[in-house]
Coordinates of C-alpha atoms and ligand atoms in Angstrom, one line a residue:
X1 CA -30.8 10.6 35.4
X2 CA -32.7 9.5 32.4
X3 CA -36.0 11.1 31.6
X4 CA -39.2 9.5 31.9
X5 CA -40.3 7.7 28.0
X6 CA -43.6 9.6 27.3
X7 CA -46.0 6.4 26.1
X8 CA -45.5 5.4 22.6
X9 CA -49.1 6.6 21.9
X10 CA -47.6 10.4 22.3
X11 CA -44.5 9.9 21.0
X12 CA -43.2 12.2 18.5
X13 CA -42.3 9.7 15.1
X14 CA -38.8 9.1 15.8
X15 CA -35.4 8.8 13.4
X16 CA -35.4 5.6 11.2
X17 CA -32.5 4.4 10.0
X18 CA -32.6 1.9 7.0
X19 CA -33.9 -0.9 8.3
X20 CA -30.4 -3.4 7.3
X21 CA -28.5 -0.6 8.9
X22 CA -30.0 -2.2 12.1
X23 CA -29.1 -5.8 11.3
X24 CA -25.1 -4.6 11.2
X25 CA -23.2 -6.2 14.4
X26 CA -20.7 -3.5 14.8
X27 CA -17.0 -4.4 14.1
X28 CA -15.3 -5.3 17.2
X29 CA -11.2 -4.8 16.6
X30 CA -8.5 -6.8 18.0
X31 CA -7.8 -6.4 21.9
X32 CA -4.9 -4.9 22.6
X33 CA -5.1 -4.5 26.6
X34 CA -2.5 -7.3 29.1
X35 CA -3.3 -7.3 32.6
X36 CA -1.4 -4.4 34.6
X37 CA 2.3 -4.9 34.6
X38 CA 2.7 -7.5 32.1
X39 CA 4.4 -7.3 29.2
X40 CA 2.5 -6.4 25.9
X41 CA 2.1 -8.3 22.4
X42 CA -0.7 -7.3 20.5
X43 CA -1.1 -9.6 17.9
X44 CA -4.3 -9.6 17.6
X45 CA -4.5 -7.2 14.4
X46 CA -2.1 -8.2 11.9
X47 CA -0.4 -5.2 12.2
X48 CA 3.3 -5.2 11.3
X49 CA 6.1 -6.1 14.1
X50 CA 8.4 -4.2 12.1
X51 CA 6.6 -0.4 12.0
X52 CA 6.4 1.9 8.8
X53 CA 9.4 3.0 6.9
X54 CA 11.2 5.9 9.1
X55 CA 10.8 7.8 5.7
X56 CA 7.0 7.8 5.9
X57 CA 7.4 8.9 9.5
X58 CA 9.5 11.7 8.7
X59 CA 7.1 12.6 5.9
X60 CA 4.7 12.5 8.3
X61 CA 6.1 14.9 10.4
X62 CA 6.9 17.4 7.8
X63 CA 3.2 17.0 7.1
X64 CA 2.2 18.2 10.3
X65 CA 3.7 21.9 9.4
X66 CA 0.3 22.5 7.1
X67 CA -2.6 21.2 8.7
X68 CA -4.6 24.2 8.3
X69 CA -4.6 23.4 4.4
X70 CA -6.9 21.0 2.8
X71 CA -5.2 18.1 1.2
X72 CA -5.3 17.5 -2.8
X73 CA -8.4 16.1 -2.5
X74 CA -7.4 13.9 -5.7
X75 CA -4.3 12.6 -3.8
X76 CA -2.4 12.5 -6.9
X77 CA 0.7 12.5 -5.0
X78 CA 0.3 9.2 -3.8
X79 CA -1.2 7.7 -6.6
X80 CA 1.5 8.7 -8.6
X81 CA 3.9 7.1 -6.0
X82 CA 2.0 3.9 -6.2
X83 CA 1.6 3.9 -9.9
X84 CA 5.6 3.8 -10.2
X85 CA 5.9 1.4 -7.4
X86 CA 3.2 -1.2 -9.3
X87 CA 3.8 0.1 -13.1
X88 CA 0.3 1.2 -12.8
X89 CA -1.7 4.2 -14.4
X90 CA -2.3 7.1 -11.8
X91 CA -5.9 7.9 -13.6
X92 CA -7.1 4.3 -12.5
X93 CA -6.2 4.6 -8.9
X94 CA -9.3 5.6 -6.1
X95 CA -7.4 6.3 -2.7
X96 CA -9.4 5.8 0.4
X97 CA -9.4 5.9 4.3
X98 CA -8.2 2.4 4.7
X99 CA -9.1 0.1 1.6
X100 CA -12.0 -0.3 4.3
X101 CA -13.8 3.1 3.2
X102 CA -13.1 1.5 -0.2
X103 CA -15.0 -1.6 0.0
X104 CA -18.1 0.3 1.9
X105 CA -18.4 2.8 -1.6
X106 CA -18.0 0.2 -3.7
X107 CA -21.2 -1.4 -2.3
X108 CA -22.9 2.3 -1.9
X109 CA -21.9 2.7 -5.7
X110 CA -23.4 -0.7 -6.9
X111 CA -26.1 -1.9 -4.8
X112 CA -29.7 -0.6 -5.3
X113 CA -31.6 -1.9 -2.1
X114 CA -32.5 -5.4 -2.0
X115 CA -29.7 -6.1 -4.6
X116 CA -27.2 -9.3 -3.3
X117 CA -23.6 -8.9 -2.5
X118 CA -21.7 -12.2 -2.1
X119 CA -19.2 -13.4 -0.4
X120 CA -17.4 -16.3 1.5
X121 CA -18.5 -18.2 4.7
X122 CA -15.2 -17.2 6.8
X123 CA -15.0 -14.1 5.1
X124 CA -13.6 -10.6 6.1
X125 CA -16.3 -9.2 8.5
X126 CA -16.1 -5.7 6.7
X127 CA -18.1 -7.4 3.1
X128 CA -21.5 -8.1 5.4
X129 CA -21.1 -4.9 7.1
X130 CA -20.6 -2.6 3.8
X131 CA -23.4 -4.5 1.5
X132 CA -25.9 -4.0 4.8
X133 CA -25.0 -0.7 5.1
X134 CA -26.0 0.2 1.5
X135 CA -29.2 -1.3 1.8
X136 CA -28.2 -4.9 0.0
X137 CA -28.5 -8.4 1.2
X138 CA -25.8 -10.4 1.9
X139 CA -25.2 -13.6 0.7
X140 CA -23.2 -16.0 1.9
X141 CA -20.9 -18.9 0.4
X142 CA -19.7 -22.1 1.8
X143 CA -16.1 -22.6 2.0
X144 CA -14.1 -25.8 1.3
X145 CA -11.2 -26.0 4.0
X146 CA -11.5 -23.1 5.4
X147 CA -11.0 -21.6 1.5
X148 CA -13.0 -20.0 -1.1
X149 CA -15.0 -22.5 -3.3
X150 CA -15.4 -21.0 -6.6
X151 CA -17.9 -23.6 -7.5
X152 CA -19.9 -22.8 -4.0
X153 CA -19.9 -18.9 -4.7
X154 CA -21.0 -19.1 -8.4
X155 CA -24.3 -21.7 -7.6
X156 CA -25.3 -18.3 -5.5
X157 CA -25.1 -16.1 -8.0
X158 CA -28.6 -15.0 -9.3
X159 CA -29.3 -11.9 -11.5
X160 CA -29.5 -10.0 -8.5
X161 CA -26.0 -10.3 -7.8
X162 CA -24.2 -7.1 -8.3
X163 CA -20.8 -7.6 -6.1
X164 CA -18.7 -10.1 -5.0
X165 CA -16.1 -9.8 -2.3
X166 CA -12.9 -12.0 -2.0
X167 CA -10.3 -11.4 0.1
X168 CA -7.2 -13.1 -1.3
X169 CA -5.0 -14.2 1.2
X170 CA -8.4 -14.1 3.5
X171 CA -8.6 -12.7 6.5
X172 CA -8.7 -15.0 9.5
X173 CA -7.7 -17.8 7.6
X174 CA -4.8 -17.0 6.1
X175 CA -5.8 -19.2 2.4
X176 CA -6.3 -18.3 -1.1
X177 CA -6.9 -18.8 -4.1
X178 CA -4.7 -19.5 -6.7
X179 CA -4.8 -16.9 -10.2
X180 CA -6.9 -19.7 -12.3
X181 CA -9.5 -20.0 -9.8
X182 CA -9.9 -16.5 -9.1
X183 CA -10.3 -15.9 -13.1
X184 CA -12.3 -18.9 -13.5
X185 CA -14.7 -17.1 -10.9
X186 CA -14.8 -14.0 -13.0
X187 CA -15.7 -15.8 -16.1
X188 CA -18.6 -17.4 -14.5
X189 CA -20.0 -14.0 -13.2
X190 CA -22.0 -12.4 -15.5
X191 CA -20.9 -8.8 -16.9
X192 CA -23.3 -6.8 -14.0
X193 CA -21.6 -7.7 -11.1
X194 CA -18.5 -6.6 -9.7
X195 CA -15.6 -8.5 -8.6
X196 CA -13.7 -6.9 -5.7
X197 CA -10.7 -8.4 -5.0
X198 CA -9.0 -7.7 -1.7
X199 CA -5.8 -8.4 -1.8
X200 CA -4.6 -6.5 1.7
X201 CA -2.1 -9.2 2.4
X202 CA -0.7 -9.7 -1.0
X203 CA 2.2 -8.1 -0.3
X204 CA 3.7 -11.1 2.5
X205 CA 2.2 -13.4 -0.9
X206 CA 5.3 -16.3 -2.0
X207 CA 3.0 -18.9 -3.8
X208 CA 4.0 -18.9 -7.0
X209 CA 0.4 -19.6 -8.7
X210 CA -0.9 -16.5 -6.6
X211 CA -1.9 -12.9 -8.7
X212 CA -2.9 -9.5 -6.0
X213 CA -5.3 -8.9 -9.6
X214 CA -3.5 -6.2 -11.1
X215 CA -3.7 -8.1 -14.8
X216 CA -7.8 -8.7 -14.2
X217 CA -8.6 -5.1 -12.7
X218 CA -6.7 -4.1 -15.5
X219 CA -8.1 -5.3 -18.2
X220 CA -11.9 -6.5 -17.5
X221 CA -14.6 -4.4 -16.9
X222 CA -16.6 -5.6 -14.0
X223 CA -13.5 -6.2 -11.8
X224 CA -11.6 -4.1 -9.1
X225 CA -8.3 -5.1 -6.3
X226 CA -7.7 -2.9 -3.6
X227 CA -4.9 -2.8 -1.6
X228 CA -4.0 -0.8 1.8
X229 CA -1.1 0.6 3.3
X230 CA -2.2 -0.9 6.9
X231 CA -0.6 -3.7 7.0
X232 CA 3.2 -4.7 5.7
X233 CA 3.2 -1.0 4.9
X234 CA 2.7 -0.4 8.5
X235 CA 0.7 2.3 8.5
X236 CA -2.6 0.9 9.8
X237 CA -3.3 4.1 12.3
X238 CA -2.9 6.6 9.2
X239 CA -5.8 4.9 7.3
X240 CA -4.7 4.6 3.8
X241 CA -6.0 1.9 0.8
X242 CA -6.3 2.6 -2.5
X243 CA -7.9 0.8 -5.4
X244 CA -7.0 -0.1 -9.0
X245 CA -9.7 -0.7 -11.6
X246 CA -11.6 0.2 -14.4
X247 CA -12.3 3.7 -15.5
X248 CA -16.1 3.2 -15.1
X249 CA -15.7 2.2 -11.7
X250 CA -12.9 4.9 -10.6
X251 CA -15.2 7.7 -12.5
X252 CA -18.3 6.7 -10.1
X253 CA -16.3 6.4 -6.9
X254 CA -14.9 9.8 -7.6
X255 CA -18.8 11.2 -7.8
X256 CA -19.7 9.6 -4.3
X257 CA -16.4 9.3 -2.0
X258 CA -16.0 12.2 0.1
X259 CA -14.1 15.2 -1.7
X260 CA -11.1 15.2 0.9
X261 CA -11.2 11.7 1.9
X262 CA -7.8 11.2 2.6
X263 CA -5.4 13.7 5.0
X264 CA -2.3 15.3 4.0
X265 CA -0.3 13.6 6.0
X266 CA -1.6 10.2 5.1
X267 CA -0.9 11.0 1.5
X268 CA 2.6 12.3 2.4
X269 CA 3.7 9.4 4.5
X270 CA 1.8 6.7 2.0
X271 CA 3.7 8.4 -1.0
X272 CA 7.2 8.1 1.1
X273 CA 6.3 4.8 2.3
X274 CA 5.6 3.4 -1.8
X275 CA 8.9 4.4 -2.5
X276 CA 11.1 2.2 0.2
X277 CA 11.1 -1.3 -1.2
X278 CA 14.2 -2.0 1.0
X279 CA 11.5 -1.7 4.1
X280 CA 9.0 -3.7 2.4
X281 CA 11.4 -6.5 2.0
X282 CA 12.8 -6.6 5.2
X283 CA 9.4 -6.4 6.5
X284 CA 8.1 -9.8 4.5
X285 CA 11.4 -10.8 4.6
X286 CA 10.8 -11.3 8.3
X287 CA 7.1 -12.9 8.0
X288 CA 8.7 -15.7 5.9
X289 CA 10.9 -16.3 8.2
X290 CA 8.3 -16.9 11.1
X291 CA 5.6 -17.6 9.4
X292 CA 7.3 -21.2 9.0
X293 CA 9.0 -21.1 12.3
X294 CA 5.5 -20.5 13.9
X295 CA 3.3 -23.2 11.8
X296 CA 5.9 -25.6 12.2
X297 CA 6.1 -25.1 16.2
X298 CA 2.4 -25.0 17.2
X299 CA 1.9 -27.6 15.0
X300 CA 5.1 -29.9 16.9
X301 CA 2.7 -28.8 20.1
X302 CA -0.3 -31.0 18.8
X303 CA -2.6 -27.9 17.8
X304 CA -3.7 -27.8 14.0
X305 CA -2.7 -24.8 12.1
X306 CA -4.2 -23.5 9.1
X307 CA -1.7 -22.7 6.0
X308 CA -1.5 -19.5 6.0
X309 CA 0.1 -17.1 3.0
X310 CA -0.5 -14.0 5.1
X311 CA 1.3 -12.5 8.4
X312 CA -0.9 -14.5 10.6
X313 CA -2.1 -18.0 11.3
X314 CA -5.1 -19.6 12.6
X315 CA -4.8 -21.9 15.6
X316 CA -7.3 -24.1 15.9
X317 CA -8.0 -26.0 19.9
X318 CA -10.6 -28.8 21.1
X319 CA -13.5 -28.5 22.6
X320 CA -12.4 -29.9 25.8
X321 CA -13.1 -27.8 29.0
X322 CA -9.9 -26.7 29.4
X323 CA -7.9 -26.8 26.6
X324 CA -10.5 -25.1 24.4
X325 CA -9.7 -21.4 22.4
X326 CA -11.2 -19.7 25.1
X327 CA -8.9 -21.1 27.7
X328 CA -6.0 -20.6 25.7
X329 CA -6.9 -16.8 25.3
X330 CA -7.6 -16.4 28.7
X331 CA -3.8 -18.5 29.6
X332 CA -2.2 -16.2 27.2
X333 CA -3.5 -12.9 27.9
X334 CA -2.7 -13.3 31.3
X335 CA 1.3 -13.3 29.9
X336 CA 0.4 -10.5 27.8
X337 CA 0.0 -11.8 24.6
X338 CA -3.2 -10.6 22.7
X339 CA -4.4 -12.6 20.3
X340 CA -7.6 -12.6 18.2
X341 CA -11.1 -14.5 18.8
X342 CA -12.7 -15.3 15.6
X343 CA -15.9 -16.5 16.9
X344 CA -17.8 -13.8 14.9
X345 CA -16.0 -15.3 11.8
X346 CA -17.8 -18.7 12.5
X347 CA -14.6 -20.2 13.6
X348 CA -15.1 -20.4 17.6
X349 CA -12.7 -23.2 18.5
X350 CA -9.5 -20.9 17.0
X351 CA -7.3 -17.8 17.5
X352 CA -5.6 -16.2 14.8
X353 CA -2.0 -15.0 15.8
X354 CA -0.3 -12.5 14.2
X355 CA 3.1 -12.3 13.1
X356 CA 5.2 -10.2 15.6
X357 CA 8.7 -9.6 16.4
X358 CA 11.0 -12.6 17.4
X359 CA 10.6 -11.7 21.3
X360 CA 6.6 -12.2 20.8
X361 CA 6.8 -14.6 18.0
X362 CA 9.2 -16.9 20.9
X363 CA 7.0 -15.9 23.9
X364 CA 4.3 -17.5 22.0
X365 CA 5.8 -20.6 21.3
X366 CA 7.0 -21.0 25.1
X367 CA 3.2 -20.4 26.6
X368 CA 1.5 -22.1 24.4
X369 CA 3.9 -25.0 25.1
X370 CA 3.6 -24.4 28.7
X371 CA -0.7 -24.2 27.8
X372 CA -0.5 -27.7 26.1
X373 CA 1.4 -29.1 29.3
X374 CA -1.0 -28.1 31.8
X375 CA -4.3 -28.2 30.4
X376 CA -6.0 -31.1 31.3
X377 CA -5.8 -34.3 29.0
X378 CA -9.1 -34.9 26.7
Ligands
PLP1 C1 -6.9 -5.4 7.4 C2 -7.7 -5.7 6.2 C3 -8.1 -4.7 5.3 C4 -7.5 -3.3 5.4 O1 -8.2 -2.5 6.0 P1 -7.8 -0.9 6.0 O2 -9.1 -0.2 6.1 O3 -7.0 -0.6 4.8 O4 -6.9 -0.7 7.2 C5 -8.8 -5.1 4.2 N1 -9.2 -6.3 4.0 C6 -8.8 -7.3 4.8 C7 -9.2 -8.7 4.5 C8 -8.1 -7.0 5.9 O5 -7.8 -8.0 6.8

């Protein structure tokens, strides 16, 4: 039973939260739920079919003999892992719970409120959520072909502008942007604003003109790559990112992130897991593989496919009752596989599919053929 409100007139003043902390739509993650007694295939999170290195698990588990003790609260374990693994230096390295704690300090550490953060029409959700969240205001850039437009994003730059986020491959697309354009954006920001580059999917990366960032982070002083262990490192439920960037930037994240922000056994298992390249490999080894086998057999179905240099694609469907997105989800959920609606990323006619084992990877081929078949003709 709820109580009766008193009247407004009597009520006590109540909490107020920042006001743009109101006009956040809450993440909504992946489903991951079939119908009882169906087989599951989550791919609806590009997590990775191929799990985490069993030597991160079995630091993992030698982790769990300390839990009473803090961890190193500078997680210098694992940055020194990752330094090795990237030829990077250990001082310039910000660990974080996910690189999604990352991106939300960065904005905390940059944005005074009513200062703009930037960043692309079909862009990771996360950006709009963290510059809110720190009291900015969002600002948004029109993509060409479902990819960042440098042109686009630097005619919104104003002196106001103190971040810009770009997720490179982009998440639900699956498109980036080649190294030039991505330094021909940072030449055309001016020397206040930061240039975040996420580059969470770089790993599964093969173009040839593509950079994660490492040479810019390294050398300029207004920009920043992060990277997370979530996703080919297969780690996603230990929540581990990290960041590489300038020693300003590292010295003021250091002030505000929480003083034991990641666990012991995430810094364990990430350090273990830095170290097996053989797992890596196998593990983008495999997306290759199906990433092609997948583009090229939706696309034999009739459905356009976005290229994609990530571990998932985007599907996109007509709007014809019955062959639309929404009836393909609701076709292939009902055989268990779980892919993801992207209509909070503007793209409501599409599903991104993620890159799973060869059972799912086939058993999405075969309903989605057996979906084009049956659907009614437009
Ligand atoms: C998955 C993802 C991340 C990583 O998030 P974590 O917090 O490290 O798990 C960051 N950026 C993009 C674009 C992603 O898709």
């Amino acid at each position: 039973m709820s109580p009766v409100p008193a009247p407004s007139s009597l009520r006590a003043p109540t909490l107020r939260p920042r006001e743009s902390a109101l006009a956040i739509d809450a993440y909504v993650p992946g489903k991951s739920r079939a119908p009882a007694g169906v087989r599951l295939h989550k791919l609806s999170s590009n997590e990775t079919p191929l799990g985490p290195s069993p030597k991160a698990v079995e630091a993992f588990r030698e982790a769990a003999a300390n839990l009473e003790v803090y961890p190193d609260g500078t997680s210098r374990v694992l940055r020194e892992a990752i330094g090795r693994a990237h030829g990077l230096d250990p001082a310039r390295i910000v660990c974080g719970a996910g690189s999604d704690e990352l991106l939300s300090l960065l904005a905390l550490a940059y944005l005074e409120p009513g200062d703009e953060g930037l960043f692309t029409e079909h862009g990771f959700l996360v950006y709009k959520i963290a510059i809110l969240a720190a009291g900015g205001t969002p600002v948004v850039a029109p993509e060409t072909n479902l990819t960042a437009d440098v042109d686009a994003l630097l005619e919104r730059v104003t002196e106001r502008t103190r971040i810009v986020y770009i997720a490179n491959p982009n998440n639900p697309t699956g498109t980036y942007l080649p190294f030039d354009e991505v330094k021909r954006l940072h030449a055309g920001l001016p020397e206040t604003t930061l240039l975040v580059l996420d580059a969470a999917y770089s790993e599964y990366v093969r173009a040839n003109d593509y950079a994660a960032g490492v040479e810019l982070a390294g050398s300029a002083p207004n920009v920043v790559m992060t990277r997370t262990f979530s996703k080919a490192f297969g780690l996603a439920s230990l929540r581990i990112g990290w960041l590489y960037g300038p020693e300003g930037v590292v010295d003021v994240l250091n002030r505000i992130r929480g003083p034991f922000n990641v666990s012991g056994p995430a810094i364990a298992a990430g350090a273990a897991a830095a170290a097996d390249r053989a797992h890596i490999e196998a593990a983008v080894d495999h997306n290759a593989r199906w990433l092609a086998t997948l583009t090229e057999g939706v696309r034999a179905l009739g459905l356009e496919v976005t290229p994609s240099v990530a571990n998932f694609i985007l599907i996109h469907f007509p709007q014809t009752p019955g062959r639309s997105a929404a009836d393909a989800d609701a076709f292939l959920t009902a055989r268990g596989l779980i892919l993801r609606a992207v209509g909070a990323y503007g793209l409501p006619d599409a599903l991104r599919l993620s890159i799973g084992t060869e059972e799912a990877n086939r058993a999405v081929l075969e309903a989605l053929g057996e979906f084009v078949e049956s659907a009614p003709r437009g």
